[in-house]
mmCIF file of C-alpha atoms and ligand atoms in Angstrom:
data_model
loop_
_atom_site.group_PDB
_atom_site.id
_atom_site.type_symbol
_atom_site.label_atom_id
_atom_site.label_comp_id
_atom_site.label_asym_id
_atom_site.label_seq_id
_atom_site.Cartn_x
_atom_site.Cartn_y
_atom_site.Cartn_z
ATOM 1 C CA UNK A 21 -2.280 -6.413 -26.097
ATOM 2 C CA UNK A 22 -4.082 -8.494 -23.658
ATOM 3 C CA UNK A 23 -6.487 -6.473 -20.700
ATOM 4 C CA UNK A 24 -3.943 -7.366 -18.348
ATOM 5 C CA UNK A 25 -0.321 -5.561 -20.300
ATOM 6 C CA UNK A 26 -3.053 -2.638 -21.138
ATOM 7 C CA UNK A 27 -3.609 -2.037 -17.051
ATOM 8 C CA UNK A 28 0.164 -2.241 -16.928
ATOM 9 C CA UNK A 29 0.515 0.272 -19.699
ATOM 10 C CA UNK A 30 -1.561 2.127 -17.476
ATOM 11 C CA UNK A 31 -0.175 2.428 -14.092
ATOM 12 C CA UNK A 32 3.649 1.408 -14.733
ATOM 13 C CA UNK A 33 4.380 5.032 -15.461
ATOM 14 C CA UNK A 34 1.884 6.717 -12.149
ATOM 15 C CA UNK A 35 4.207 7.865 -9.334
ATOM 16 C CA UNK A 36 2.219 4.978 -7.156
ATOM 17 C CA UNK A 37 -0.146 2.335 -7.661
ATOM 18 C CA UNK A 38 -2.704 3.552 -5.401
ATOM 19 C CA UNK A 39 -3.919 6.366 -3.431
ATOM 20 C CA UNK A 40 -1.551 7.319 -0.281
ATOM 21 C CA UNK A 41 0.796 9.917 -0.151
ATOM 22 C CA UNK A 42 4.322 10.625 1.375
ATOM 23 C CA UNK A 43 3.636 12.486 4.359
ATOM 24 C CA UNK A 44 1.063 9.804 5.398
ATOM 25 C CA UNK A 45 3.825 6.862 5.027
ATOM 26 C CA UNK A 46 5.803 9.144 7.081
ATOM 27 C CA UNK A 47 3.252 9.896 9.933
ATOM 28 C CA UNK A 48 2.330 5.963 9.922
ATOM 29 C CA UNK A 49 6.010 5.689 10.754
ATOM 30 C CA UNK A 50 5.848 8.767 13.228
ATOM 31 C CA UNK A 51 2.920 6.616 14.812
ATOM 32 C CA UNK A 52 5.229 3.001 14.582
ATOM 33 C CA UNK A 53 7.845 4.851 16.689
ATOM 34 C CA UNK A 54 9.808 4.844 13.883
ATOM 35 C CA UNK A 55 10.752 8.029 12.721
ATOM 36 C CA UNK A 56 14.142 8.977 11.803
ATOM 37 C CA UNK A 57 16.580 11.942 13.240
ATOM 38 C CA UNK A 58 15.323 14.515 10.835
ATOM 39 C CA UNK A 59 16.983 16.118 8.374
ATOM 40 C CA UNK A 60 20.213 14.434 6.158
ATOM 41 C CA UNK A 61 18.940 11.176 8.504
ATOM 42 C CA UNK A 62 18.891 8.799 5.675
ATOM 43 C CA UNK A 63 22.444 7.446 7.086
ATOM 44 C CA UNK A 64 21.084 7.483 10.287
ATOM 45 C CA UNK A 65 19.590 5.419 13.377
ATOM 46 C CA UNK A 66 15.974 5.482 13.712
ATOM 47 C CA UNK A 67 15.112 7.177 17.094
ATOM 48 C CA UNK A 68 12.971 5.705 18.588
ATOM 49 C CA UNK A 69 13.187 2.285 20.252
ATOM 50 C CA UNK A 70 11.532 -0.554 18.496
ATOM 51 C CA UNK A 71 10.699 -2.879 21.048
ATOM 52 C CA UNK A 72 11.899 -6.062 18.220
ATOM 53 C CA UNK A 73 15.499 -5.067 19.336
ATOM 54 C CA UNK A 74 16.707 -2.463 16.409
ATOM 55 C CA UNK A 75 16.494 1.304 16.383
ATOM 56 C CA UNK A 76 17.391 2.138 19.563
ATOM 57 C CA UNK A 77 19.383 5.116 19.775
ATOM 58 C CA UNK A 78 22.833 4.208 18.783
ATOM 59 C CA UNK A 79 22.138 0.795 18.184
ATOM 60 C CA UNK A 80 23.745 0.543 14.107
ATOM 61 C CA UNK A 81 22.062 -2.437 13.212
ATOM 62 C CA UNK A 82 19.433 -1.810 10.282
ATOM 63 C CA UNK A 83 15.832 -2.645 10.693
ATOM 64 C CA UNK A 84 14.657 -5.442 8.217
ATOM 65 C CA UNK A 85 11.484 -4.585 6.388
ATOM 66 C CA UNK A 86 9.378 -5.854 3.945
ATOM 67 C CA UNK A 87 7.423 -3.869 1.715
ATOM 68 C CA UNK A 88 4.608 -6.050 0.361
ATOM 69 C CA UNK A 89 2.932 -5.252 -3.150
ATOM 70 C CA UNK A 90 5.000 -2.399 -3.376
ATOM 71 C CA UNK A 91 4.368 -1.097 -6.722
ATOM 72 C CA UNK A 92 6.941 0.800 -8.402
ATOM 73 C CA UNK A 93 7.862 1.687 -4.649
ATOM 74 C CA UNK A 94 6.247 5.185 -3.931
ATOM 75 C CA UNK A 95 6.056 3.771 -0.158
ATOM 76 C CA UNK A 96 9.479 1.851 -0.410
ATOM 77 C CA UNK A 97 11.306 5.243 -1.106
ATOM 78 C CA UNK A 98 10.406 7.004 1.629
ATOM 79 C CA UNK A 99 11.067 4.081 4.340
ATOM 80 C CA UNK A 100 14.912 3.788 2.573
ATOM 81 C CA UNK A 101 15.429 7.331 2.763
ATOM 82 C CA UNK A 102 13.720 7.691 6.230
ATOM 83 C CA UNK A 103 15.447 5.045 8.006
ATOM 84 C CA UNK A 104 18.578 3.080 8.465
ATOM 85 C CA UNK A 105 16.863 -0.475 7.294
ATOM 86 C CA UNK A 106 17.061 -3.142 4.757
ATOM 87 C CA UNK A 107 13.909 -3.038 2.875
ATOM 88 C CA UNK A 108 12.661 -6.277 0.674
ATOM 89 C CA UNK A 109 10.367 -4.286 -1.987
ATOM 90 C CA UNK A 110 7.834 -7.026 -2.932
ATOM 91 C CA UNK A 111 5.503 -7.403 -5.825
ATOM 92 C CA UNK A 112 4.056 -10.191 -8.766
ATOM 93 C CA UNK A 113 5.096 -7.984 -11.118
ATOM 94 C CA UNK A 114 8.741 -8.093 -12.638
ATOM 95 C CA UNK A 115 7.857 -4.411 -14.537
ATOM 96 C CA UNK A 116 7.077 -2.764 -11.107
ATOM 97 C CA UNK A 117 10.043 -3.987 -9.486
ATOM 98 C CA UNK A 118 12.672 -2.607 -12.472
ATOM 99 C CA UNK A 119 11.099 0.776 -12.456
ATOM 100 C CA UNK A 120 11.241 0.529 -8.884
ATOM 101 C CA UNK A 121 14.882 -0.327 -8.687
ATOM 102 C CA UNK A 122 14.777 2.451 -11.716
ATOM 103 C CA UNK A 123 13.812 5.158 -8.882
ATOM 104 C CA UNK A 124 15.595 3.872 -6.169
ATOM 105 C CA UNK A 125 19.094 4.554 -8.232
ATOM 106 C CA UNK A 126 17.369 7.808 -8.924
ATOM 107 C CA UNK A 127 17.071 8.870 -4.904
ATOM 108 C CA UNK A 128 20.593 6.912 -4.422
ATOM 109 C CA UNK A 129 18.543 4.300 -1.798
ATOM 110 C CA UNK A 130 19.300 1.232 -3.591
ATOM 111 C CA UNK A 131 21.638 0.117 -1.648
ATOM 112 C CA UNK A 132 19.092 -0.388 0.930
ATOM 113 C CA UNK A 133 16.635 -1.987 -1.049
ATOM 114 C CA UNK A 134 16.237 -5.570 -2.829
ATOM 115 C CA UNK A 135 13.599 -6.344 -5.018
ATOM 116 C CA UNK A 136 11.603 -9.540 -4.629
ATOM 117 C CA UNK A 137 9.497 -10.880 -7.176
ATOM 118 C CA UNK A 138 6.878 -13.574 -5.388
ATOM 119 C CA UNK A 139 2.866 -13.727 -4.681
ATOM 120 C CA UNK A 140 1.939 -12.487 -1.472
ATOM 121 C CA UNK A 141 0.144 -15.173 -0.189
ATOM 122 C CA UNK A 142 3.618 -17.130 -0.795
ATOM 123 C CA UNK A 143 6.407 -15.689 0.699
ATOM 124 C CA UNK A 144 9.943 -17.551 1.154
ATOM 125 C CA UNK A 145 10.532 -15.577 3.983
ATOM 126 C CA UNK A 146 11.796 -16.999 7.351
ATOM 127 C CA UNK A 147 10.105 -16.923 10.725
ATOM 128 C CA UNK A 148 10.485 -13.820 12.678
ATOM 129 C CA UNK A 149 13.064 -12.190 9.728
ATOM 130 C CA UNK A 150 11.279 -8.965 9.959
ATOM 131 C CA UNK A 151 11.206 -5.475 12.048
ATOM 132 C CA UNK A 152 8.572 -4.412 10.118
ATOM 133 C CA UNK A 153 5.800 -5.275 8.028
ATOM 134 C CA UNK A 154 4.773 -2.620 5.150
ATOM 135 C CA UNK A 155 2.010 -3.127 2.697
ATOM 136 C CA UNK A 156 0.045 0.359 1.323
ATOM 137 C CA UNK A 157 -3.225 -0.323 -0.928
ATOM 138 C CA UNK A 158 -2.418 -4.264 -1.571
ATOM 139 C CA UNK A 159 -3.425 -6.648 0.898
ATOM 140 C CA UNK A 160 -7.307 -6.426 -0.345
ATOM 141 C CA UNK A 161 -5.518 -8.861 -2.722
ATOM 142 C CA UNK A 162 -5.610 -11.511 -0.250
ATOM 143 C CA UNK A 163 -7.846 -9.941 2.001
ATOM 144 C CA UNK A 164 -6.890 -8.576 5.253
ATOM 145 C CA UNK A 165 -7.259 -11.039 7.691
ATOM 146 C CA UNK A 166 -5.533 -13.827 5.578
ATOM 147 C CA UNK A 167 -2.665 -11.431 5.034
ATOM 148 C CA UNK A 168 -2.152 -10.650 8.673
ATOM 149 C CA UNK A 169 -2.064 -13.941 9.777
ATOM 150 C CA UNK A 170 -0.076 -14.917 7.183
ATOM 151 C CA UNK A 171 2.566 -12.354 7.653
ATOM 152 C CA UNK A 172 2.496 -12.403 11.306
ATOM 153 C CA UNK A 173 4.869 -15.504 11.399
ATOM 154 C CA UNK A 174 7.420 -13.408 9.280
ATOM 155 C CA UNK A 175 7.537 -10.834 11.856
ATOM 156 C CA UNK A 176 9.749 -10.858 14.812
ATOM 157 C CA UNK A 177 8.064 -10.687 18.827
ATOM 158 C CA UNK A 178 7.663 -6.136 19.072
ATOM 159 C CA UNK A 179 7.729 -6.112 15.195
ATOM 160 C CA UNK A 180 5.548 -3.635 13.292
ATOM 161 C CA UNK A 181 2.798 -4.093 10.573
ATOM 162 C CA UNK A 182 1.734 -1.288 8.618
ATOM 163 C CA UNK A 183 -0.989 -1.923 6.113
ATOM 164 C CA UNK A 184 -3.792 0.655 4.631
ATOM 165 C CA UNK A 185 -6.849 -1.408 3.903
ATOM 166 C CA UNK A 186 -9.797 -0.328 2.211
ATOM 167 C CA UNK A 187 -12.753 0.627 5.759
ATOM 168 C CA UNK A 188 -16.307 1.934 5.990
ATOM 169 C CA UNK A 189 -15.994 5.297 8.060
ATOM 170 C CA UNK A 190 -18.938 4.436 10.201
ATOM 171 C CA UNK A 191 -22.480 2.276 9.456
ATOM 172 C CA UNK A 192 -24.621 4.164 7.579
ATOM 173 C CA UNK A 193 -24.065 4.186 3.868
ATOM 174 C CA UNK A 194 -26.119 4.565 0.723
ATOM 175 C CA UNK A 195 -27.359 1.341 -0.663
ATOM 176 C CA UNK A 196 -25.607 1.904 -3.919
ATOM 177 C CA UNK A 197 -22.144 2.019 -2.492
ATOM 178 C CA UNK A 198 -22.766 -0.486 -0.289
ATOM 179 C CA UNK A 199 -23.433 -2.890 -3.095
ATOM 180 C CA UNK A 200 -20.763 -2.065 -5.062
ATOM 181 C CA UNK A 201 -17.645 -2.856 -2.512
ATOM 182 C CA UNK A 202 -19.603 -5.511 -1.037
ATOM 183 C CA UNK A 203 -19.467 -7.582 -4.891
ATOM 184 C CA UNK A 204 -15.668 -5.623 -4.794
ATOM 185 C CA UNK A 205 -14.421 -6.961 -1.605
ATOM 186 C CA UNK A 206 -17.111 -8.139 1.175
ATOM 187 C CA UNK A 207 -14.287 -7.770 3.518
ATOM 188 C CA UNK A 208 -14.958 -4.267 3.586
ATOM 189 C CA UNK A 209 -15.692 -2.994 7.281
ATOM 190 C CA UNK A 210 -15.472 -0.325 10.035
ATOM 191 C CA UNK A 211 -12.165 -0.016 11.509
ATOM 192 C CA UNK A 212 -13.215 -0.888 14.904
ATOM 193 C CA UNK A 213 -13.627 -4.685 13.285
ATOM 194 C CA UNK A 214 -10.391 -4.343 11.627
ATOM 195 C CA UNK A 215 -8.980 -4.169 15.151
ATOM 196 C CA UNK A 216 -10.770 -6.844 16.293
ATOM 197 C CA UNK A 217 -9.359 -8.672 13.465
ATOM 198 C CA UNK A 218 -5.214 -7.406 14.018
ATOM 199 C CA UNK A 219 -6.109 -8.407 18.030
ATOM 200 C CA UNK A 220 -7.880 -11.950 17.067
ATOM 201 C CA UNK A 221 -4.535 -12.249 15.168
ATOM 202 C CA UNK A 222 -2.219 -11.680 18.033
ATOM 203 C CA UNK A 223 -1.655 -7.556 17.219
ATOM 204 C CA UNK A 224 -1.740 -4.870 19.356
ATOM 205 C CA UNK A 225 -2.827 -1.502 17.685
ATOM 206 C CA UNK A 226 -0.756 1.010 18.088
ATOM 207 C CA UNK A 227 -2.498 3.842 15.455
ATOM 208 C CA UNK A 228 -4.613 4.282 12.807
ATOM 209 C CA UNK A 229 -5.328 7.333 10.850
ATOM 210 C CA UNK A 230 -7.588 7.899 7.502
ATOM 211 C CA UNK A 231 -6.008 8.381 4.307
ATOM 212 C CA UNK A 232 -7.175 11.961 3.403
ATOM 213 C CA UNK A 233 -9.493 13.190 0.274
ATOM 214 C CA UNK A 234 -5.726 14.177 -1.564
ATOM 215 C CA UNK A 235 -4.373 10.903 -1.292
ATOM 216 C CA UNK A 236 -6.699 9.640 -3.501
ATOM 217 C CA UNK A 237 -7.681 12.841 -5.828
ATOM 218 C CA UNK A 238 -4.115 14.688 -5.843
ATOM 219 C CA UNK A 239 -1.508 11.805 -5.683
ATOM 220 C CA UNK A 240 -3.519 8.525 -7.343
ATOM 221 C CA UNK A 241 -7.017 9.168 -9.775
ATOM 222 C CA UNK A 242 -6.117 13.047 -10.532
ATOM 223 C CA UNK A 243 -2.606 12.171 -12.404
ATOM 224 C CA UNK A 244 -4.588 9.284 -13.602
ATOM 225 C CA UNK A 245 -6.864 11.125 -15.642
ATOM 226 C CA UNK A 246 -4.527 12.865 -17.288
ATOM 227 C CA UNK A 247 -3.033 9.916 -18.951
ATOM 228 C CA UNK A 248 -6.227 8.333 -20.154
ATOM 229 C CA UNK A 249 -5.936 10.630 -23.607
ATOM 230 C CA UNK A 250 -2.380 9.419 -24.392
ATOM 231 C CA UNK A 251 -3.613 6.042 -23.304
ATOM 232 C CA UNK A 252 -6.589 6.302 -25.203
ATOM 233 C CA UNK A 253 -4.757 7.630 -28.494
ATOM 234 C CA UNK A 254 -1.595 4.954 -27.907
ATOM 235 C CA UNK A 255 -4.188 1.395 -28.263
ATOM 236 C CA UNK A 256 -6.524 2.987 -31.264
ATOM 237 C CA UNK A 257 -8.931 4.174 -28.857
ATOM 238 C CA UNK A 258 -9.402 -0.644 -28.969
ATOM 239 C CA UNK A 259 -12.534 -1.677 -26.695
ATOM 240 C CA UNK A 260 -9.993 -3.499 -24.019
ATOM 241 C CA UNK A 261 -8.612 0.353 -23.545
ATOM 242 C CA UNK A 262 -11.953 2.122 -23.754
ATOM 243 C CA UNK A 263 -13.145 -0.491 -21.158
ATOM 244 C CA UNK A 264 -10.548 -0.043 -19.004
ATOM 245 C CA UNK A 265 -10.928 3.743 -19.199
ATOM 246 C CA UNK A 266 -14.643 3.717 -18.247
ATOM 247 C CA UNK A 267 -14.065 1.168 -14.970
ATOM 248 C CA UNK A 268 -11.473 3.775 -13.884
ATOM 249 C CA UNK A 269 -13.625 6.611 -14.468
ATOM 250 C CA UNK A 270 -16.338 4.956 -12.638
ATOM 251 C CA UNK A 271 -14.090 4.005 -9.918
ATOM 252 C CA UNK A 272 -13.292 7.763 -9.564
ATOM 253 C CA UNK A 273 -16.806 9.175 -9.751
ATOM 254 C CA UNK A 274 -17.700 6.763 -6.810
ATOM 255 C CA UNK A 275 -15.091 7.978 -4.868
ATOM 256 C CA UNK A 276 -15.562 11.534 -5.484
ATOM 257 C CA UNK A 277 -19.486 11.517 -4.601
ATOM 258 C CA UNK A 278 -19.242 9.051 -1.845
ATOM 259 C CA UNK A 279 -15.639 9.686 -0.243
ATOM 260 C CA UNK A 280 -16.992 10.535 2.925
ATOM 261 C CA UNK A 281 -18.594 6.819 3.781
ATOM 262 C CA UNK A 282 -15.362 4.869 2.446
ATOM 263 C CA UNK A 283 -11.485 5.107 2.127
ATOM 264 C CA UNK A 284 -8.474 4.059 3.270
ATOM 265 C CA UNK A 285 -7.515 3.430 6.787
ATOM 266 C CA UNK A 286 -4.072 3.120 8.033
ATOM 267 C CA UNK A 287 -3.816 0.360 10.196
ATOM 268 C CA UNK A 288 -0.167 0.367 12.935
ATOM 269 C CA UNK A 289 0.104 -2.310 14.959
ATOM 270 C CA UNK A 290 2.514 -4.460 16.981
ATOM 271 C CA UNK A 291 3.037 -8.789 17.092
ATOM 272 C CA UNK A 292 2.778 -9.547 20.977
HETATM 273 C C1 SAM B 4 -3.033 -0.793 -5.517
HETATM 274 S S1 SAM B 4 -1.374 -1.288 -5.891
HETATM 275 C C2 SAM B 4 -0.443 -0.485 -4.593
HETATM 276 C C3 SAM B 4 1.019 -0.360 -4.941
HETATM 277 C C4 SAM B 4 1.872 0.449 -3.977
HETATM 278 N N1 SAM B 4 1.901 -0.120 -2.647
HETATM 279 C C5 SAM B 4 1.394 1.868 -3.930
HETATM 280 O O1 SAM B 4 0.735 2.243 -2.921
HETATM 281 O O2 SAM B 4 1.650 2.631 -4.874
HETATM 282 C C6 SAM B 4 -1.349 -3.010 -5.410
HETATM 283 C C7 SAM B 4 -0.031 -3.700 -5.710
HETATM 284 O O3 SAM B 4 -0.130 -5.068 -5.288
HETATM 285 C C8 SAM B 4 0.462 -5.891 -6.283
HETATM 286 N N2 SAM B 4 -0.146 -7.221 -6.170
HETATM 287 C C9 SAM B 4 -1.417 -7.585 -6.476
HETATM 288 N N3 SAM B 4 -1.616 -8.891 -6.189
HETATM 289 C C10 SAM B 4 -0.435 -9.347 -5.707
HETATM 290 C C11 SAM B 4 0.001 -10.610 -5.226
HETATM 291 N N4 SAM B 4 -0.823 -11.656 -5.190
HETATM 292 N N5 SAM B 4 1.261 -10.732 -4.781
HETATM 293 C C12 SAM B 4 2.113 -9.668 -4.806
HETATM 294 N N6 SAM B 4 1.759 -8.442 -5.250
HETATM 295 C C13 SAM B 4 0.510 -8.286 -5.693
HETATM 296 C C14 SAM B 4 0.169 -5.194 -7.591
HETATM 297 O O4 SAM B 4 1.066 -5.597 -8.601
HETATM 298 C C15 SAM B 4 0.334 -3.739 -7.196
HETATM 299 O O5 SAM B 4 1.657 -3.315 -7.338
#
């Protein structure tokens, strides 16, 4: 198995892909003035007024989202079964999408959802096709300010973006951590310049929020742990799975001693 079907092995079977949790996509879509009716709403308008046209109160029509680097669609569940929309789950890879078409039969969404299979940073969407823009844990793959630009063009005038993006909670940090995400991803920063960054890109904020400690210990690294023995025992305890082991673990003890300098932010904003 090559290092890359061994990280698949890995993750394919985790409820999500990275850390975030469903009561945080649902207060980012409190905070997007999106939130639906309440309970048995699934069928129903969203009810709040999204200044792109849909979701006013009676209005029928479904809100078009796209869920970019979904995963096997921990986030993409909760917007179908939350809203009346037509959500384009998107992701590079084909084995994420079928278990996430998989789950959505599961939770009896998939009628609101298609599956996409396409890069990020190439999209064959049209110009303004979208309500909303949804992206949890994945645009560090293009890097934030490349993906917001990017995307911007798919969204309509009023549309929403959503994104969580890896942020420094203020400017003090030990030197340790500070070298690690900066070789990681230099585009690490406080959230104050990620606003600058959504407004240099024609956004207004509308929220943000910080992904809290369970997100990332209860829902994402703590279930992770637990399958590194099967994992372990499944590839011969080989060097590609022992290696891949050990960056996770190290990944995890970073977070757990320094969780209080980095994390996720949740970034809601709105195209002018
Ligand atoms: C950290 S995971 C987050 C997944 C999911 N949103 C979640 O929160 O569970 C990042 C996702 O981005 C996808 N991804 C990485 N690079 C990509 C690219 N260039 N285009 C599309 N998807 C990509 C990965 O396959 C993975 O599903």
């Amino acid at each position: 198995m090559t290092e890359f079907e061994l990280l698949l092995d890995l993750h394919l079977p985790a409820e999500r892909q990275g850390p975030g949790g469903d009561a945080e996509t649902k207060l980012a879509l409190q905070l997007a003035g999106l939130m639906s009716d309440g309970p048995g709403s699934s069928e129903s308008a969203v009810s709040v007024r999204n200044d792109s046209g849909a979701g006013a109160k009676g209005d029928t029509r479904a809100l078009k989202i796209a869920d970019i680097g979904c995963g096997t669609g921990a986030s993409t569940m909760i917007l179908a079964e939350q809203l009346n929309a037509e959500i384009t789950a998107v992701d590079f890879l084909p084995e994420f999408l079928q278990e996430l078409e998989k789950r959505a039969k599961a939770r009896k969404v998939e009628h609101k959802i298609r599956t996409l299979e396409s890069s990020m940073d190439a999209l064959p969407f049209q110009e303004k096709e979208f309500d909303m823009i949804w992206s949890e844990g994945a645009i560090y793959n293009m890097g934030f300010e490349a993906g917001i630009s990017a995307w911007k063009s798919f969204l309509k005038p009023g549309g929403k973006l959503v994104v969580s993006e890896i942020t420094w909670f203020g400017e003090n940090r030990p030197e340790e951590l500070d070298r690690h995400w900066k070789s990681e991803y230099p585009e690490i920063a406080v959230a104050s310049a990620k606003f600058q960054a959504l407004e240099r890109n024609g956004f207004r904020p509308l929220g943000y929020f910080k992904l809290p400690d369970s997100c990332w210990l209860d829902n994402y690294y703590g279930p992770m742990e637990k399958r590194f023995d099967a994992f372990l025992e499944k590839h011969d305890r080989s060097e590609d799975a022992l290696a891949i082991v050990e960056a996770e673990r190290n990944e995890i003890s970073l977070y757990r001693k320094y969780s209080e300098h980095f994390g996720y932010g949740v970034y809601i904003a709105q195209k002018i």
